[in-house]
mmCIF file of C-alpha atoms and ligand atoms in Angstrom:
data_model
loop_
_atom_site.group_PDB
_atom_site.id
_atom_site.type_symbol
_atom_site.label_atom_id
_atom_site.label_comp_id
_atom_site.label_asym_id
_atom_site.label_seq_id
_atom_site.Cartn_x
_atom_site.Cartn_y
_atom_site.Cartn_z
ATOM 1 C CA UNK O 1 83.379 130.703 122.201
ATOM 2 C CA UNK O 2 86.363 128.520 123.249
ATOM 3 C CA UNK O 3 83.988 126.197 125.066
ATOM 4 C CA UNK O 4 81.923 125.703 121.904
ATOM 5 C CA UNK O 5 85.041 124.898 119.816
ATOM 6 C CA UNK O 6 86.245 122.359 122.423
ATOM 7 C CA UNK O 7 82.783 120.818 122.535
ATOM 8 C CA UNK O 8 82.808 120.356 118.727
ATOM 9 C CA UNK O 9 86.305 118.825 118.755
ATOM 10 C CA UNK O 10 85.195 116.431 121.485
ATOM 11 C CA UNK O 11 82.100 115.369 119.537
ATOM 12 C CA UNK O 12 84.089 114.772 116.315
ATOM 13 C CA UNK O 13 86.768 112.724 118.132
ATOM 14 C CA UNK O 14 84.194 110.634 119.964
ATOM 15 C CA UNK O 15 82.336 109.975 116.725
ATOM 16 C CA UNK O 16 85.510 108.878 114.902
ATOM 17 C CA UNK O 17 86.501 106.487 117.695
ATOM 18 C CA UNK O 18 82.992 104.995 117.714
ATOM 19 C CA UNK O 19 83.065 104.340 113.977
ATOM 20 C CA UNK O 20 86.541 102.752 114.158
ATOM 21 C CA UNK O 21 85.510 100.385 116.954
ATOM 22 C CA UNK O 22 82.296 99.445 115.164
ATOM 23 C CA UNK O 23 84.108 98.624 111.919
ATOM 24 C CA UNK O 24 86.729 96.425 113.518
ATOM 25 C CA UNK O 25 83.999 94.491 115.360
ATOM 26 C CA UNK O 26 82.096 93.644 112.180
ATOM 27 C CA UNK O 27 85.258 92.758 110.298
ATOM 28 C CA UNK O 28 86.037 90.039 112.848
ATOM 29 C CA UNK O 29 82.572 88.613 112.870
ATOM 30 C CA UNK O 30 82.240 85.495 110.639
ATOM 31 C CA UNK O 31 79.466 85.773 108.102
ATOM 32 C CA UNK O 32 78.488 82.109 108.299
ATOM 33 C CA UNK O 33 78.772 80.319 111.623
ATOM 34 C CA UNK O 34 80.727 77.060 111.177
ATOM 35 C CA UNK O 35 78.277 75.032 113.180
ATOM 36 C CA UNK O 36 75.452 75.927 110.840
ATOM 37 C CA UNK O 37 76.848 73.722 108.112
ATOM 38 C CA UNK O 38 74.746 70.611 108.000
ATOM 39 C CA UNK O 39 76.171 67.271 107.044
ATOM 40 C CA UNK O 40 73.977 65.502 104.561
ATOM 41 C CA UNK O 41 75.620 64.046 101.546
ATOM 42 C CA UNK O 42 75.168 61.035 99.335
ATOM 43 C CA UNK O 43 76.657 57.853 100.734
ATOM 44 C CA UNK O 44 75.891 54.192 100.986
ATOM 45 C CA UNK O 45 73.408 54.826 103.795
ATOM 46 C CA UNK O 46 72.394 58.238 102.583
ATOM 47 C CA UNK O 47 72.255 58.060 98.811
ATOM 48 C CA UNK O 48 72.347 61.161 96.671
ATOM 49 C CA UNK O 49 68.902 62.402 95.920
ATOM 50 C CA UNK O 50 66.901 65.303 94.751
ATOM 51 C CA UNK O 51 65.427 66.203 98.104
ATOM 52 C CA UNK O 52 65.904 69.725 99.321
ATOM 53 C CA UNK O 53 68.273 69.332 102.214
ATOM 54 C CA UNK O 54 67.637 72.745 103.667
ATOM 55 C CA UNK O 55 68.337 76.284 102.692
ATOM 56 C CA UNK O 56 71.539 76.683 104.675
ATOM 57 C CA UNK O 57 73.658 75.809 101.660
ATOM 58 C CA UNK O 58 72.324 78.823 99.838
ATOM 59 C CA UNK O 59 73.945 81.022 102.441
ATOM 60 C CA UNK O 60 77.394 79.579 101.874
ATOM 61 C CA UNK O 61 79.739 81.610 99.689
ATOM 62 C CA UNK O 62 79.901 80.418 96.097
ATOM 63 C CA UNK O 63 83.073 78.583 97.032
ATOM 64 C CA UNK O 64 86.635 79.507 96.454
ATOM 65 C CA UNK O 65 87.355 76.485 94.340
ATOM 66 C CA UNK O 66 90.834 77.701 93.545
ATOM 67 C CA UNK O 67 92.191 76.886 96.956
ATOM 68 C CA UNK O 68 91.239 73.242 96.483
ATOM 69 C CA UNK O 69 92.468 73.039 92.946
ATOM 70 C CA UNK O 70 95.782 74.360 94.130
ATOM 71 C CA UNK O 71 96.268 71.508 96.572
ATOM 72 C CA UNK O 72 99.709 71.062 98.049
ATOM 73 C CA UNK O 73 101.872 69.225 95.555
ATOM 74 C CA UNK O 74 103.091 66.702 98.089
ATOM 75 C CA UNK O 75 101.515 63.814 96.192
ATOM 76 C CA UNK O 76 103.757 62.215 93.652
ATOM 77 C CA UNK O 77 102.126 61.034 90.492
ATOM 78 C CA UNK O 78 104.614 58.246 89.893
ATOM 79 C CA UNK O 79 102.919 55.106 88.690
ATOM 80 C CA UNK O 80 99.514 56.713 88.197
ATOM 81 C CA UNK O 81 97.874 56.327 84.801
ATOM 82 C CA UNK O 82 95.062 58.315 83.159
ATOM 83 C CA UNK O 83 91.624 56.706 83.699
ATOM 84 C CA UNK O 84 90.520 57.310 80.133
ATOM 85 C CA UNK O 85 92.118 57.976 76.733
ATOM 86 C CA UNK O 86 93.079 61.602 76.033
ATOM 87 C CA UNK O 87 92.248 62.493 79.640
ATOM 88 C CA UNK O 88 93.987 65.858 79.503
ATOM 89 C CA UNK O 89 92.041 66.919 76.384
ATOM 90 C CA UNK O 90 88.660 66.266 77.905
ATOM 91 C CA UNK O 91 86.396 68.948 79.209
ATOM 92 C CA UNK O 92 85.854 68.869 82.940
ATOM 93 C CA UNK O 93 82.457 70.365 83.563
ATOM 94 C CA UNK O 94 82.752 69.699 87.267
ATOM 95 C CA UNK O 95 86.303 70.024 88.580
ATOM 96 C CA UNK O 96 87.380 68.898 92.035
ATOM 97 C CA UNK O 97 86.086 71.055 94.861
ATOM 98 C CA UNK O 98 83.541 73.057 92.892
ATOM 99 C CA UNK O 99 80.504 74.007 94.990
ATOM 100 C CA UNK O 100 77.385 72.891 93.156
ATOM 101 C CA UNK O 101 73.801 73.927 93.703
ATOM 102 C CA UNK O 102 70.842 73.100 91.478
ATOM 103 C CA UNK O 103 70.787 76.790 90.519
ATOM 104 C CA UNK O 104 74.475 77.342 89.767
ATOM 105 C CA UNK O 105 75.565 73.952 88.439
ATOM 106 C CA UNK O 106 77.226 73.869 85.013
ATOM 107 C CA UNK O 107 75.016 70.830 84.354
ATOM 108 C CA UNK O 108 71.296 71.494 83.999
ATOM 109 C CA UNK O 109 69.040 70.198 85.316
ATOM 110 C CA UNK O 110 70.988 69.467 88.498
ATOM 111 C CA UNK O 111 69.875 67.359 91.441
ATOM 112 C CA UNK O 112 72.960 67.564 93.647
ATOM 113 C CA UNK O 113 74.304 70.122 96.052
ATOM 114 C CA UNK O 114 77.666 70.377 97.772
ATOM 115 C CA UNK O 115 81.396 70.346 97.122
ATOM 116 C CA UNK O 116 82.263 67.951 94.295
ATOM 117 C CA UNK O 117 84.697 65.343 95.624
ATOM 118 C CA UNK O 118 85.865 64.114 92.246
ATOM 119 C CA UNK O 119 86.879 65.219 88.780
ATOM 120 C CA UNK O 120 84.449 64.635 85.905
ATOM 121 C CA UNK O 121 85.778 63.604 82.505
ATOM 122 C CA UNK O 122 83.356 64.350 79.675
ATOM 123 C CA UNK O 123 83.048 62.275 76.528
ATOM 124 C CA UNK O 124 83.842 63.515 73.035
ATOM 125 C CA UNK O 125 80.773 63.913 70.769
ATOM 126 C CA UNK O 126 81.610 60.813 68.748
ATOM 127 C CA UNK O 127 81.746 58.695 71.904
ATOM 128 C CA UNK O 128 78.075 59.027 72.798
ATOM 129 C CA UNK O 129 77.215 55.615 71.394
ATOM 130 C CA UNK O 130 80.705 54.099 71.443
ATOM 131 C CA UNK O 131 82.364 51.951 74.071
ATOM 132 C CA UNK O 132 84.595 54.194 76.178
ATOM 133 C CA UNK O 133 87.099 52.192 78.193
ATOM 134 C CA UNK O 134 87.891 53.206 81.757
ATOM 135 C CA UNK O 135 91.276 52.148 83.122
ATOM 136 C CA UNK O 136 92.704 51.726 86.607
ATOM 137 C CA UNK O 137 94.771 54.770 87.605
ATOM 138 C CA UNK O 138 96.802 52.817 90.144
ATOM 139 C CA UNK O 139 97.493 49.265 91.261
ATOM 140 C CA UNK O 140 95.357 47.744 93.980
ATOM 141 C CA UNK O 141 92.449 45.501 94.837
ATOM 142 C CA UNK O 142 88.814 46.110 94.052
ATOM 143 C CA UNK O 143 87.061 47.002 97.308
ATOM 144 C CA UNK O 144 83.568 47.735 95.987
ATOM 145 C CA UNK O 145 81.767 46.868 92.769
ATOM 146 C CA UNK O 146 78.082 47.601 92.735
ATOM 147 C CA UNK O 147 75.216 49.794 91.664
ATOM 148 C CA UNK O 148 74.716 52.907 93.762
ATOM 149 C CA UNK O 149 72.257 55.764 93.741
ATOM 150 C CA UNK O 150 73.713 58.761 91.937
ATOM 151 C CA UNK O 151 76.239 56.656 90.015
ATOM 152 C CA UNK O 152 74.688 53.644 88.410
ATOM 153 C CA UNK O 153 77.706 51.326 88.299
ATOM 154 C CA UNK O 154 80.521 52.262 90.660
ATOM 155 C CA UNK O 155 83.853 50.609 91.444
ATOM 156 C CA UNK O 156 86.147 51.438 94.340
ATOM 157 C CA UNK O 157 89.794 50.416 94.231
ATOM 158 C CA UNK O 158 92.164 50.413 97.210
ATOM 159 C CA UNK O 159 95.561 51.878 96.294
ATOM 160 C CA UNK O 160 98.446 53.717 97.904
ATOM 161 C CA UNK O 161 99.786 57.190 97.380
ATOM 162 C CA UNK O 162 103.143 57.963 98.958
ATOM 163 C CA UNK O 163 102.730 54.865 101.140
ATOM 164 C CA UNK O 164 99.405 56.128 102.455
ATOM 165 C CA UNK O 165 96.184 54.236 101.743
ATOM 166 C CA UNK O 166 93.664 55.820 99.402
ATOM 167 C CA UNK O 167 90.517 54.583 97.731
ATOM 168 C CA UNK O 168 89.696 55.489 94.137
ATOM 169 C CA UNK O 169 86.083 55.871 93.024
ATOM 170 C CA UNK O 170 85.169 55.274 89.382
ATOM 171 C CA UNK O 171 81.573 56.357 88.863
ATOM 172 C CA UNK O 172 78.978 55.901 86.096
ATOM 173 C CA UNK O 173 80.384 52.629 84.740
ATOM 174 C CA UNK O 174 78.411 49.923 82.987
ATOM 175 C CA UNK O 175 78.531 47.355 85.770
ATOM 176 C CA UNK O 176 77.991 44.387 83.436
ATOM 177 C CA UNK O 177 81.143 45.340 81.517
ATOM 178 C CA UNK O 178 83.378 44.846 84.564
ATOM 179 C CA UNK O 179 84.702 41.304 84.451
ATOM 180 C CA UNK O 180 86.818 41.475 87.604
ATOM 181 C CA UNK O 181 85.304 41.170 91.046
ATOM 182 C CA UNK O 182 85.758 42.437 94.573
ATOM 183 C CA UNK O 183 89.117 41.273 95.901
ATOM 184 C CA UNK O 184 90.692 41.019 92.441
ATOM 185 C CA UNK O 185 93.730 43.166 91.698
ATOM 186 C CA UNK O 186 93.803 45.821 89.016
ATOM 187 C CA UNK O 187 97.141 47.168 87.865
ATOM 188 C CA UNK O 188 97.607 50.751 86.744
ATOM 189 C CA UNK O 189 96.471 51.012 83.126
ATOM 190 C CA UNK O 190 94.346 47.842 83.217
ATOM 191 C CA UNK O 191 90.928 48.209 81.588
ATOM 192 C CA UNK O 192 88.154 48.107 84.188
ATOM 193 C CA UNK O 193 85.077 48.318 81.992
ATOM 194 C CA UNK O 194 83.241 50.888 79.914
ATOM 195 C CA UNK O 195 81.246 54.013 80.681
ATOM 196 C CA UNK O 196 77.528 53.548 81.254
ATOM 197 C CA UNK O 197 75.008 54.527 78.612
ATOM 198 C CA UNK O 198 73.869 58.157 78.843
ATOM 199 C CA UNK O 199 70.723 58.850 80.887
ATOM 200 C CA UNK O 200 70.164 55.179 81.666
ATOM 201 C CA UNK O 201 70.239 53.052 84.807
ATOM 202 C CA UNK O 202 73.917 52.424 84.042
ATOM 203 C CA UNK O 203 74.644 56.052 84.957
ATOM 204 C CA UNK O 204 71.625 56.498 87.239
ATOM 205 C CA UNK O 205 70.156 58.951 84.789
ATOM 206 C CA UNK O 206 73.277 61.102 84.439
ATOM 207 C CA UNK O 207 74.996 62.155 81.238
ATOM 208 C CA UNK O 208 77.672 59.764 79.961
ATOM 209 C CA UNK O 209 80.894 60.736 81.744
ATOM 210 C CA UNK O 210 83.439 59.442 84.240
ATOM 211 C CA UNK O 211 83.438 60.628 87.833
ATOM 212 C CA UNK O 212 86.857 59.971 89.370
ATOM 213 C CA UNK O 213 87.334 60.555 93.078
ATOM 214 C CA UNK O 214 90.199 59.841 95.470
ATOM 215 C CA UNK O 215 89.413 59.462 99.150
ATOM 216 C CA UNK O 216 92.151 59.556 101.780
ATOM 217 C CA UNK O 217 92.528 56.503 104.008
ATOM 218 C CA UNK O 218 91.432 52.906 103.665
ATOM 219 C CA UNK O 219 87.773 53.392 104.566
ATOM 220 C CA UNK O 220 85.672 53.350 101.428
ATOM 221 C CA UNK O 221 83.378 56.254 100.725
ATOM 222 C CA UNK O 222 81.505 56.862 97.527
ATOM 223 C CA UNK O 223 80.339 60.364 98.393
ATOM 224 C CA UNK O 224 80.118 62.418 95.238
ATOM 225 C CA UNK O 225 79.533 65.619 97.188
ATOM 226 C CA UNK O 226 80.251 66.748 100.719
ATOM 227 C CA UNK O 227 78.658 69.607 102.574
ATOM 228 C CA UNK O 228 81.616 71.340 104.194
ATOM 229 C CA UNK O 229 85.148 72.322 103.366
ATOM 230 C CA UNK O 230 86.483 70.296 106.270
ATOM 231 C CA UNK O 231 84.903 67.181 104.774
ATOM 232 C CA UNK O 232 86.360 68.051 101.392
ATOM 233 C CA UNK O 233 89.829 67.929 102.945
ATOM 234 C CA UNK O 234 89.368 64.160 103.188
ATOM 235 C CA UNK O 235 89.577 64.002 99.396
ATOM 236 C CA UNK O 236 92.405 64.466 96.895
ATOM 237 C CA UNK O 237 92.204 66.232 93.551
ATOM 238 C CA UNK O 238 92.621 63.307 91.148
ATOM 239 C CA UNK O 239 93.467 65.677 88.329
ATOM 240 C CA UNK O 240 96.815 66.483 89.927
ATOM 241 C CA UNK O 241 97.764 62.852 89.370
ATOM 242 C CA UNK O 242 96.129 61.895 86.091
ATOM 243 C CA UNK O 243 95.273 64.968 83.989
ATOM 244 C CA UNK O 244 98.470 65.025 82.012
HETATM 245 ZN ZN1 ZN G 301 81.231 63.914 89.374
#
């Protein structure tokens, strides 16, 4: 009888230890291997498009946007100006860092996929057919002024933030409304031009809105979306500086 009791105790203990070890193993195992994240985002050489870039993005978690919105407040906003009138009152359908897929995007239909590198400023209803002026948020030279896939008209300005170089991307502008040229200086608050007409070549078919991105460093990039969180760390949440 004693032998049977000891045998049962042994079996129960062994079973418990097995379950504990198994659980701790699975807890430590990452659900998505880092190296499975493909890099394919819109850029000058790789413009944004509607092509299916692979199903791997569907396996990524639906993004913890909050951690990017709560960026470290080391950037000072001194000298920065809002890019558009009543900036703080405007709806932001796509905030900085939100992970977009054609299925989950707040904008439908959607052709992009990835982490949004900028902040979108929507228009007010009465601005649909009005001229909406976009202003420089900082002082610096125009580095890029051209039409680009995914944007229509886009302007990139080289500025500084806490003595570090940054480039500012203003997307979906009416290119013909921009009188200044590459190399010219824009001061904070200076009018740049106006927003492109909704669903036209001026916005590359997008709704009328401003996409404002800030890229760290002096190298220009007009990526509207990136495909990994590590890439997103190369961008700054513009709203911290100008949504006030
Ligand atoms: Zn955008």
